[in-house]
PDB file of C-alpha atoms in Angstrom:
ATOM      1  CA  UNK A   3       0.000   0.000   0.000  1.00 49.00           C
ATOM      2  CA  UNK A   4       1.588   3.248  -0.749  1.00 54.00           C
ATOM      3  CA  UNK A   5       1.744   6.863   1.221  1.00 60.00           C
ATOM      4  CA  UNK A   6      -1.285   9.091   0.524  1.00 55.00           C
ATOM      5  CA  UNK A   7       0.094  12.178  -0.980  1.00 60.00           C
ATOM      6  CA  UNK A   8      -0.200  14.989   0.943  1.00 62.00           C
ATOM      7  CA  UNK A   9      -3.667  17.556   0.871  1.00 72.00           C
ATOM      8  CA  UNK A  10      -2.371  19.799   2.702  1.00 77.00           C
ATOM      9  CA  UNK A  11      -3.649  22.602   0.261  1.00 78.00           C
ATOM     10  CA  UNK A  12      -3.603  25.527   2.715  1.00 78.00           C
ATOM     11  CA  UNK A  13      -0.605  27.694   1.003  1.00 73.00           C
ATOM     12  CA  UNK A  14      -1.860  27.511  -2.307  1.00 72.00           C
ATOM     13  CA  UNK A  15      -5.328  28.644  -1.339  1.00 75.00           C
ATOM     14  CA  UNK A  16      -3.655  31.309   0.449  1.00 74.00           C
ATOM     15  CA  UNK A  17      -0.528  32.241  -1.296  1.00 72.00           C
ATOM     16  CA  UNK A  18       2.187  34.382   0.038  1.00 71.00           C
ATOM     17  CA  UNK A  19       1.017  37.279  -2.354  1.00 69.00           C
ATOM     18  CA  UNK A  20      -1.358  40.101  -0.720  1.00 66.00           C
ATOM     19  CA  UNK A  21      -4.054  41.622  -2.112  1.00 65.00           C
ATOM     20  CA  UNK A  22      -5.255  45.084  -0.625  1.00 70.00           C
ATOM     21  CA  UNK A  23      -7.510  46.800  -3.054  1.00 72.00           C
ATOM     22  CA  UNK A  24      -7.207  50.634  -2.615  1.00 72.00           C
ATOM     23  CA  UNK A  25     -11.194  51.208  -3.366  1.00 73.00           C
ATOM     24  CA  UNK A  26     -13.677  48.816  -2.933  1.00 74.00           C
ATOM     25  CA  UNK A  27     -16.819  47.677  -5.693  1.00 73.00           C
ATOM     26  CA  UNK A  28     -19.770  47.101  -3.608  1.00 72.00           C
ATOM     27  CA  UNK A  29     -19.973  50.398  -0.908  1.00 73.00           C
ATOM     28  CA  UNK A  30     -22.482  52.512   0.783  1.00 76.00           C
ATOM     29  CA  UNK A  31     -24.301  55.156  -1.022  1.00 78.00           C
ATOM     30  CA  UNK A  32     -26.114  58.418  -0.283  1.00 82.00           C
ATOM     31  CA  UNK A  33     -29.462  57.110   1.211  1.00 82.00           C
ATOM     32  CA  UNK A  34     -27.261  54.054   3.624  1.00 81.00           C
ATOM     33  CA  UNK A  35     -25.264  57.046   5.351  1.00 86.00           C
ATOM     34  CA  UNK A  36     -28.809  58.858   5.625  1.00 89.00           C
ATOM     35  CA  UNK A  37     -29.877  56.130   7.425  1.00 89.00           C
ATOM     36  CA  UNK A  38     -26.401  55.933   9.694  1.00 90.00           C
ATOM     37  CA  UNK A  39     -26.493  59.678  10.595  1.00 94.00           C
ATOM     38  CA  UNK A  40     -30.104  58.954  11.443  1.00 94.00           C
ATOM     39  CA  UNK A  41     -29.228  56.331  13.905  1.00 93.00           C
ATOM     40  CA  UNK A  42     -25.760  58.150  14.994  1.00 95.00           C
ATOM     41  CA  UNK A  43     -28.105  61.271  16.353  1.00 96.00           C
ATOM     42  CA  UNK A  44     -30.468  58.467  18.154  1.00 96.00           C
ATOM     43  CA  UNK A  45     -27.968  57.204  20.007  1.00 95.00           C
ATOM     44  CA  UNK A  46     -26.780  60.079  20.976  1.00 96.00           C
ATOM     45  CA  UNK A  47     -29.254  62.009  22.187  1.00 97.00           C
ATOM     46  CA  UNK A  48     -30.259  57.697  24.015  1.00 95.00           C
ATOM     47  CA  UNK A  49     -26.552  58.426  25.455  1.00 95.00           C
ATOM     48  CA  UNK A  50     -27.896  61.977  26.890  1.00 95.00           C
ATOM     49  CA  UNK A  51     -31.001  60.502  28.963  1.00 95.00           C
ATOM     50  CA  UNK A  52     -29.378  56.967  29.809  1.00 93.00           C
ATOM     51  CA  UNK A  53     -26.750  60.159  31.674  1.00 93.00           C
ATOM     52  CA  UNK A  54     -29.311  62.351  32.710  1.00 93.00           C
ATOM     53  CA  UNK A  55     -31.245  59.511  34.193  1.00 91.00           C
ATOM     54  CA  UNK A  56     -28.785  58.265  36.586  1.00 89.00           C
ATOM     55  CA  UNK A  57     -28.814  61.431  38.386  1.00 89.00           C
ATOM     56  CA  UNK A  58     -31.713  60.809  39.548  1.00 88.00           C
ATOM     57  CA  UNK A  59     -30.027  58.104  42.015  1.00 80.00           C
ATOM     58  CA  UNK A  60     -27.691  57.601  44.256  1.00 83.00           C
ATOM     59  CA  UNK A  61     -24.325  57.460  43.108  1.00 82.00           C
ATOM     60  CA  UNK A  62     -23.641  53.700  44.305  1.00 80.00           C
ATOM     61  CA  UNK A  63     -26.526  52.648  42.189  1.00 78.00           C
ATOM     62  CA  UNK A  64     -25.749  54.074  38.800  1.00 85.00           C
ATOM     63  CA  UNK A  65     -23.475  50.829  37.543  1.00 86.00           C
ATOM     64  CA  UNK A  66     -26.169  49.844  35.299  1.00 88.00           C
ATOM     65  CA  UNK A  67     -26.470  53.514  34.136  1.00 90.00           C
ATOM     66  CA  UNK A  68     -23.043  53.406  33.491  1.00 92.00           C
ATOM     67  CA  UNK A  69     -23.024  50.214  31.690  1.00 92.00           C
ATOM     68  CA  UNK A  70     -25.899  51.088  29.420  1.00 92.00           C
ATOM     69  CA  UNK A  71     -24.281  54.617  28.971  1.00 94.00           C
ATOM     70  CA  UNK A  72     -20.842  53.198  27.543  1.00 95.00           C
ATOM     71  CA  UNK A  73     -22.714  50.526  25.469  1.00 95.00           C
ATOM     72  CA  UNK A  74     -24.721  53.703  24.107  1.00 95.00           C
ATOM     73  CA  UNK A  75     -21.408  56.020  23.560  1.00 96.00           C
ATOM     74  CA  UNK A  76     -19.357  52.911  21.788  1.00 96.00           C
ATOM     75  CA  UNK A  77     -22.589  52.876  19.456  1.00 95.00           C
ATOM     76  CA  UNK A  78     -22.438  55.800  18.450  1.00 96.00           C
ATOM     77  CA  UNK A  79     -19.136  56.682  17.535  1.00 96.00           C
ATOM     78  CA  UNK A  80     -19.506  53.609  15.542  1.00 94.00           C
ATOM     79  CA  UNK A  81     -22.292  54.490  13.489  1.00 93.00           C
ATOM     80  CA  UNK A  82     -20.922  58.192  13.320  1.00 95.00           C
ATOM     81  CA  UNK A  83     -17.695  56.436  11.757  1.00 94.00           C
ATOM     82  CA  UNK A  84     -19.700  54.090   9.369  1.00 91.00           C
ATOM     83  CA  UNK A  85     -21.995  57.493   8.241  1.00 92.00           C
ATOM     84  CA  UNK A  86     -18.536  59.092   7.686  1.00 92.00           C
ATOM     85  CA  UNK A  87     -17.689  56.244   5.346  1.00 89.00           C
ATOM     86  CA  UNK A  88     -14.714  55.581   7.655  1.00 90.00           C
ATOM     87  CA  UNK A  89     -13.503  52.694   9.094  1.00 90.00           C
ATOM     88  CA  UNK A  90     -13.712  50.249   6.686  1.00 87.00           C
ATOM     89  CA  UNK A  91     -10.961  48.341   4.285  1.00 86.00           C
ATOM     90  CA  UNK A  92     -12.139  46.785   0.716  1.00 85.00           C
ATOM     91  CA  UNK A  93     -11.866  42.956   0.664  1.00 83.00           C
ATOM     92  CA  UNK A  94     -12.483  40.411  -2.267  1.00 80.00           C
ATOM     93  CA  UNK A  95     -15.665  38.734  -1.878  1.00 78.00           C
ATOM     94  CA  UNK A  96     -16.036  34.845  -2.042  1.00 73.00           C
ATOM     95  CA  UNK A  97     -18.848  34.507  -4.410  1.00 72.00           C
ATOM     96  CA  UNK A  98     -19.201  37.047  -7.473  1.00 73.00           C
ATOM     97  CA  UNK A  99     -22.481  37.760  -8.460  1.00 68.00           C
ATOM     98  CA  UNK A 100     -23.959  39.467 -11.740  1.00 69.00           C
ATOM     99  CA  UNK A 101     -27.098  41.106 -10.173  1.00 65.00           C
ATOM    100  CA  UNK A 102     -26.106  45.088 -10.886  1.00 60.00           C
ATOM    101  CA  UNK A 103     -27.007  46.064  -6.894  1.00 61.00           C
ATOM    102  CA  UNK A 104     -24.603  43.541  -5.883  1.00 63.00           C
ATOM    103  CA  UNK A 105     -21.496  43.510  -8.734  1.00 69.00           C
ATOM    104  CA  UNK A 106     -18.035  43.214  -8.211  1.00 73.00           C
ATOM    105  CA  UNK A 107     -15.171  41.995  -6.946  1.00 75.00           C
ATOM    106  CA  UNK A 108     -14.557  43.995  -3.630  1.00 78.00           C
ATOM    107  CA  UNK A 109     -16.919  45.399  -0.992  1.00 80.00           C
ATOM    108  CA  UNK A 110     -16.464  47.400   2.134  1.00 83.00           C
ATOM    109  CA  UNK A 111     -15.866  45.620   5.067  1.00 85.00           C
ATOM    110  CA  UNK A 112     -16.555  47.721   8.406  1.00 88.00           C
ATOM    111  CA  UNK A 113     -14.016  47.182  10.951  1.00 90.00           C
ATOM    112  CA  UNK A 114     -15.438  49.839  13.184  1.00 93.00           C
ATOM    113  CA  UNK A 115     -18.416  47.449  13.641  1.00 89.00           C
ATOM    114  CA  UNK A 116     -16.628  44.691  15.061  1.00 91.00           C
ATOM    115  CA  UNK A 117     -14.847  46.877  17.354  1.00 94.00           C
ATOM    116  CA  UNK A 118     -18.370  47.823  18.216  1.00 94.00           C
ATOM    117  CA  UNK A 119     -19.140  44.559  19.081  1.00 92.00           C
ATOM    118  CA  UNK A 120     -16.021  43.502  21.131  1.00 95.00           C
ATOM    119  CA  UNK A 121     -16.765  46.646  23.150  1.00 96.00           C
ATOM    120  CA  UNK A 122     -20.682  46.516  23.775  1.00 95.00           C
ATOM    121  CA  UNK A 123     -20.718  42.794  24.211  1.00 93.00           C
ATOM    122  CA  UNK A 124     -18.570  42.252  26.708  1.00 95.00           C
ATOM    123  CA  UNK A 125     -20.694  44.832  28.726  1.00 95.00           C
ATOM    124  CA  UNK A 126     -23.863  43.595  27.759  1.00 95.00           C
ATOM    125  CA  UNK A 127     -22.774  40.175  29.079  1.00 95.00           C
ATOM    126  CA  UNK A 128     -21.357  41.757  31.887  1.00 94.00           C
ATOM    127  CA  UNK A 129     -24.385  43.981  33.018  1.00 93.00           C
ATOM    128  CA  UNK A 130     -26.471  40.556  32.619  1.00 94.00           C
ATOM    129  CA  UNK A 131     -24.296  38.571  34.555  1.00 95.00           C
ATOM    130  CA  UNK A 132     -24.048  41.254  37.497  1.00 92.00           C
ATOM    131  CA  UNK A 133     -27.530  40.919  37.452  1.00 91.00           C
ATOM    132  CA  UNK A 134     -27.352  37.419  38.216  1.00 92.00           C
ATOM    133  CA  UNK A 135     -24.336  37.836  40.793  1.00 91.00           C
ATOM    134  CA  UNK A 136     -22.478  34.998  38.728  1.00 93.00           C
ATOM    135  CA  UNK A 137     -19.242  34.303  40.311  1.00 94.00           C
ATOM    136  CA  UNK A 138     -16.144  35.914  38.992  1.00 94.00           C
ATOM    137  CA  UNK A 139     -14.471  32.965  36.799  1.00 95.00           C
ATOM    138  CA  UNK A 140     -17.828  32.730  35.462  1.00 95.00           C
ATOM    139  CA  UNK A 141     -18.152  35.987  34.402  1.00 96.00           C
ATOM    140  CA  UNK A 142     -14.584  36.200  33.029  1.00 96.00           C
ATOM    141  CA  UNK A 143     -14.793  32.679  31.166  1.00 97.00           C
ATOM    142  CA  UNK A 144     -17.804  34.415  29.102  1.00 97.00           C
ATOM    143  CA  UNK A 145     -16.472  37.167  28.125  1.00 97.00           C
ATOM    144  CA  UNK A 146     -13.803  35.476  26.936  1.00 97.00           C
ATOM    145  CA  UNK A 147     -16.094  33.770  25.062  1.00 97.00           C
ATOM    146  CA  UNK A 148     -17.218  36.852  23.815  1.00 96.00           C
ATOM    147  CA  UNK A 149     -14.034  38.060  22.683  1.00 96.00           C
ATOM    148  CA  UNK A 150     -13.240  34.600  21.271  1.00 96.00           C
ATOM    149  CA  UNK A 151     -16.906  34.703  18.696  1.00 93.00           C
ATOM    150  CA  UNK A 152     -16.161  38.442  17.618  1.00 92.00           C
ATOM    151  CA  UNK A 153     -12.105  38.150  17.062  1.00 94.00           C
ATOM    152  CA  UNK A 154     -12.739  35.242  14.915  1.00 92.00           C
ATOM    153  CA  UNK A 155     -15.504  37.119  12.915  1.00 88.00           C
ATOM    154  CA  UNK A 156     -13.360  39.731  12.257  1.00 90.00           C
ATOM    155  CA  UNK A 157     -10.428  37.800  11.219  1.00 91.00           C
ATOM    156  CA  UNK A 158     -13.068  35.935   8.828  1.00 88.00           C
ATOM    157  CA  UNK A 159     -14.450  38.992   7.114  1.00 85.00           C
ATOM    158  CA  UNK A 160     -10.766  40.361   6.388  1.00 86.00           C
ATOM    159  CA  UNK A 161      -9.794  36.488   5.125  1.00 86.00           C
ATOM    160  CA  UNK A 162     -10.915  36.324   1.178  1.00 81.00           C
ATOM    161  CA  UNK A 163     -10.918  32.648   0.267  1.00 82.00           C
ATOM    162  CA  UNK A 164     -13.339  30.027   1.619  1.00 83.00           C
ATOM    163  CA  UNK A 165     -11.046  29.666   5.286  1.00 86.00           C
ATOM    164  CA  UNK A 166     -13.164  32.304   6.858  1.00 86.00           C
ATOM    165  CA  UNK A 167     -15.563  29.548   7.261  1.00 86.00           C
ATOM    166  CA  UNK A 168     -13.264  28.169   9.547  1.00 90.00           C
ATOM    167  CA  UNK A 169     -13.189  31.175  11.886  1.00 90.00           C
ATOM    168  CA  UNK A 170     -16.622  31.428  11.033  1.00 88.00           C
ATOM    169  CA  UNK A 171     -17.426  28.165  12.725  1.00 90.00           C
ATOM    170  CA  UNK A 172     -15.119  28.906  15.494  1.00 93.00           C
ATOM    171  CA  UNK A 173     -17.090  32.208  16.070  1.00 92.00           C
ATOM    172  CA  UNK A 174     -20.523  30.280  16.473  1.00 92.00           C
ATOM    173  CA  UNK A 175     -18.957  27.628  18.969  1.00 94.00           C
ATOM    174  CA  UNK A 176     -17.910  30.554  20.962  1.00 95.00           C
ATOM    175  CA  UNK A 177     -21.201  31.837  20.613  1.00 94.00           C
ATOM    176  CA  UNK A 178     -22.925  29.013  21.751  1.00 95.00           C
ATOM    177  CA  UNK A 179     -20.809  28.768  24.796  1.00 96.00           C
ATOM    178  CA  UNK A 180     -21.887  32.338  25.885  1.00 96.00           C
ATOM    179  CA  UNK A 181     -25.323  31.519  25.369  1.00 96.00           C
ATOM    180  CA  UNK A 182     -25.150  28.722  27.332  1.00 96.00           C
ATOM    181  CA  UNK A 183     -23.726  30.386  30.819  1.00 95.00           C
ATOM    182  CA  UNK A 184     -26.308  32.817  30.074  1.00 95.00           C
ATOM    183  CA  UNK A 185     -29.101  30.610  29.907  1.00 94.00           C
ATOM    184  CA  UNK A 186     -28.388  28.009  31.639  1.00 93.00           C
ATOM    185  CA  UNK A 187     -24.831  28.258  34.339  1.00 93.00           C
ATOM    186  CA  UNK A 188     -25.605  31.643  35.115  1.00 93.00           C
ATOM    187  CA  UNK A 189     -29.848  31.322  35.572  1.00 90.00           C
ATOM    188  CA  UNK A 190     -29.141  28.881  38.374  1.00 90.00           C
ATOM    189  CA  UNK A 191     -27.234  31.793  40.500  1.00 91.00           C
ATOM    190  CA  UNK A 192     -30.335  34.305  39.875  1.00 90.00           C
ATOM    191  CA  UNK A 193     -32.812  31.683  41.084  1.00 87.00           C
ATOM    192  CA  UNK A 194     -31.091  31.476  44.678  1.00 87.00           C
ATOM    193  CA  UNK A 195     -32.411  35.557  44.679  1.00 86.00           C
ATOM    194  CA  UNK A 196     -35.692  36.782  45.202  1.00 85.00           C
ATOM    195  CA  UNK A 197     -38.205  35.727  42.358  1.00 87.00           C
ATOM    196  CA  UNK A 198     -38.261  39.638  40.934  1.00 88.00           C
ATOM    197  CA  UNK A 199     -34.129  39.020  40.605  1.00 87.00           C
ATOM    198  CA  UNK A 200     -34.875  35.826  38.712  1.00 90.00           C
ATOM    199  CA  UNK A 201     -37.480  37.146  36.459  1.00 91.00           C
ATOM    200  CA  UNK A 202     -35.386  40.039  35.755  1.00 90.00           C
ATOM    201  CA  UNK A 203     -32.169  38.302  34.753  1.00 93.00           C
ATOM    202  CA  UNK A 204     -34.000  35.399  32.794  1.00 93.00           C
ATOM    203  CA  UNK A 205     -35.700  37.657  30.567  1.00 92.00           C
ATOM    204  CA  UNK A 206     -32.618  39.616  29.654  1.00 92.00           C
ATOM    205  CA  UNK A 207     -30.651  36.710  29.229  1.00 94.00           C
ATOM    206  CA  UNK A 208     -33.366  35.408  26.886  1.00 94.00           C
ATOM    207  CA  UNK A 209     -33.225  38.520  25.277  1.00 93.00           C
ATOM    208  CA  UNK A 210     -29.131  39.015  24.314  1.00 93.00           C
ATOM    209  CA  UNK A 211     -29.113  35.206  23.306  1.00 93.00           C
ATOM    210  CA  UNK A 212     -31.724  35.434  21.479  1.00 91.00           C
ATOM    211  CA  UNK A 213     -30.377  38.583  19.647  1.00 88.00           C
ATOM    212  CA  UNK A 214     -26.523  37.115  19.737  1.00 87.00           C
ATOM    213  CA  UNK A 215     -27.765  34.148  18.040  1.00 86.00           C
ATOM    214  CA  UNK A 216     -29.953  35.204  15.534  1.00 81.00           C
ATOM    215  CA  UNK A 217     -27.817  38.312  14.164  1.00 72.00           C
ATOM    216  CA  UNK A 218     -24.770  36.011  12.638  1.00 73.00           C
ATOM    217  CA  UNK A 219     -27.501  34.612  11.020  1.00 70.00           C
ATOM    218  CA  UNK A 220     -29.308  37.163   9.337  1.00 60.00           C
ATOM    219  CA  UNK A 221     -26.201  39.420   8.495  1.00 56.00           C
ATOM    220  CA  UNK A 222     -23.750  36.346   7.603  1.00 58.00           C
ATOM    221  CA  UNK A 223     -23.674  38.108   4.367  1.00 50.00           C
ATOM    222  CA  UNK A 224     -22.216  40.284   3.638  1.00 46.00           C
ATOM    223  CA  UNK A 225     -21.889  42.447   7.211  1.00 42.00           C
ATOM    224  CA  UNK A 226     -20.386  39.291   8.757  1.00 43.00           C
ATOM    225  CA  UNK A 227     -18.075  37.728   5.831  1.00 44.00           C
ATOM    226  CA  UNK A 228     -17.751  39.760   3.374  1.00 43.00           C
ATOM    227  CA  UNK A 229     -19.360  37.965   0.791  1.00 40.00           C
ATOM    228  CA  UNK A 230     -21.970  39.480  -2.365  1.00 38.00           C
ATOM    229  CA  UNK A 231     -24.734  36.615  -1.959  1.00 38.00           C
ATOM    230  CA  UNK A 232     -27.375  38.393  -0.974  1.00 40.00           C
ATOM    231  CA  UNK A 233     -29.579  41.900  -1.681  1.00 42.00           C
ATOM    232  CA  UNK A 234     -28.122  44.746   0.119  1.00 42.00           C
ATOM    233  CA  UNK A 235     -31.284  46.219   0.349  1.00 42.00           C
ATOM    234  CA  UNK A 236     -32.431  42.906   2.009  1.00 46.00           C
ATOM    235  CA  UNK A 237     -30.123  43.635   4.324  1.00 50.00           C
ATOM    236  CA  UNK A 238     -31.301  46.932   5.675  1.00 48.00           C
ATOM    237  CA  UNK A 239     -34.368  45.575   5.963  1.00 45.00           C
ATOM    238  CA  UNK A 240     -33.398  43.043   8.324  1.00 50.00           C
ATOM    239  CA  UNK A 241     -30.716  45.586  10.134  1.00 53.00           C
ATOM    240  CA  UNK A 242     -34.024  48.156  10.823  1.00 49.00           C
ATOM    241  CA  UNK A 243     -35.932  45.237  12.501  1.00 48.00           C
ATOM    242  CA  UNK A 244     -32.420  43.797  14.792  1.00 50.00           C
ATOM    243  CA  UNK A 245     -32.005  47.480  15.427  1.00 50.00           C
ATOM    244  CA  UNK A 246     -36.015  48.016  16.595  1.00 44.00           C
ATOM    245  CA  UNK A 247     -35.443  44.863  18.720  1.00 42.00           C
ATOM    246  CA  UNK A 248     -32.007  45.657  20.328  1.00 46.00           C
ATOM    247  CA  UNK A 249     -32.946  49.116  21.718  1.00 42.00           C
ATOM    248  CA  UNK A 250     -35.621  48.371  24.392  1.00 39.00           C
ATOM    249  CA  UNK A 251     -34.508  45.802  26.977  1.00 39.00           C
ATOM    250  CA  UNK A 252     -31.005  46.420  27.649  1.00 39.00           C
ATOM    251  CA  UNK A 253     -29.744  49.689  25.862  1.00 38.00           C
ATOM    252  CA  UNK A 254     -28.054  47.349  23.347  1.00 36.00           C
ATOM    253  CA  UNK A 255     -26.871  47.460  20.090  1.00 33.00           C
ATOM    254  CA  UNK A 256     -24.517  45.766  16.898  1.00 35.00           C
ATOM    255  CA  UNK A 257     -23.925  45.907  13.750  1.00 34.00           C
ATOM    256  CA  UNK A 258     -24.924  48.668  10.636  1.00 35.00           C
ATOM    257  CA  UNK A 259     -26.323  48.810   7.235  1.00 35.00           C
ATOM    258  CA  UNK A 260     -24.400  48.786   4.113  1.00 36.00           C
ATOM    259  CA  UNK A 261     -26.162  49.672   1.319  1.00 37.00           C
ATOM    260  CA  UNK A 262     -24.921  49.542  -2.030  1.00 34.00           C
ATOM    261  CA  UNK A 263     -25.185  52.218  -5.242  1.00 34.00           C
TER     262      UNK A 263
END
């Protein structure tokens, strides 16, 4: 029996040569920055009451006003930087399509956004979690968790052959591990609290897990990965409705709308 030859094919799909376009095919347009401005001047002005609001208390009890004020002040700079038409580098796409809303070879890729994320969802988690009283290595093994699913998504929309998959999948095991102590490791801490504590923490936890899990999903193209498979206009749509859905329970919020001329 002889040696299988090797498969190791993971230098000639990625190839010492680098490719960094200097403008980018598939970008945002006129009305997709109308709509970022738009959402830049809400969060703002959220950022202004979530402050104004915690005066109302004592100083000791404003770490949930803080929390929800940072998440709100990360936002917007991000969206003020994505309205700019900053903070983004051109990547190759996976899969070209011929559609003219969607053509070319490049798109924009926001980094900002994923900054965003790494920012806001580690305090999101945290704010849950304190609202729990999880023990510390808990709380620390999830938001490494968290940094683990939106490092690797990053990596994967800046990667322009079909290995972003890989980080990709990596991302969405992290994912489901956060989801997890949220649901499940943490919600056994609230329940030795009063039942109002309980209630409280299970329904936000409900909440971010069900609006961590379902967002990969809906934007894994091209917000996510960088890839031209879908409608751009599609996704706005979908980005107005996570966006409606984010805003109430927790002062939360990911992501952006790319829409293409």
């Amino acid at each position: 029996m002889g040696i299988l030859p090797r498969s190791n094919m993971a230098l000639h799909t990625n190839p010492n040569i680098f490719h960094y376009p200097t403008s980018a095919d598939i970008t945002n347009n006129s009305h997709g920055s109308d709509w970022l401005w738009a959402v830049t001047a809400f969060f703002a002005f959220f950022t202004c009451c979530i402050i104004g609001d915690s005066y109302r208390g004592p100083r000791r009890a404003r770490a949930f006003h803080y929390l929800a004020a940072a998440v709100s002040v990360v936002t917007t700079i991000n969206y003020f930087t994505m309205a700019s038409n900053l903070g983004y580098v051109a990547i190759f796409v996976e899969f070209v399509r011929d559609k003219a809303h969607v053509r070319g070879d490049t798109r924009e890729i926001y980094y900002v956004r994923y900054i965003d994320w790494f920012l806001t969802g580690t305090l999101l988690v945290l704010a849950t979690l304190l609202t729990a009283r999880t023990p510390l290595p808990i709380m620390l093994w999830t938001v490494f968790l968290t940094w683990m699913s939106v490092l690797t998504l990053l990596t994967g929309a800046l990667v322009a052959s079909s290995y972003k998959w890989g980080y990709f999948v990596i991302s969405i095991l992290s994912l489901f591990g956060v989801v997890y102590n949220l649901l499940w490791t943490a919600r056994r801490y609230a329940a030795r609290h009063t039942s109002a504590i309980s209630r409280t923490y299970l329904s936000l936890a409900a909440w971010l897990s069900f609006m961590s899990l379902i967002y990969p999903i809906s934007q894994i193209d091209p917000a996510v990965l960088g890839m031209a498979m879908r409608d751009y206009g599609e996704d706005e749509i979908v980005e107005k409705i996570h966006r409606a859905g984010e805003v109430a329970p927790a002062e939360a919020t990911e992501g952006g709308v790319v829409e293409t001329a």
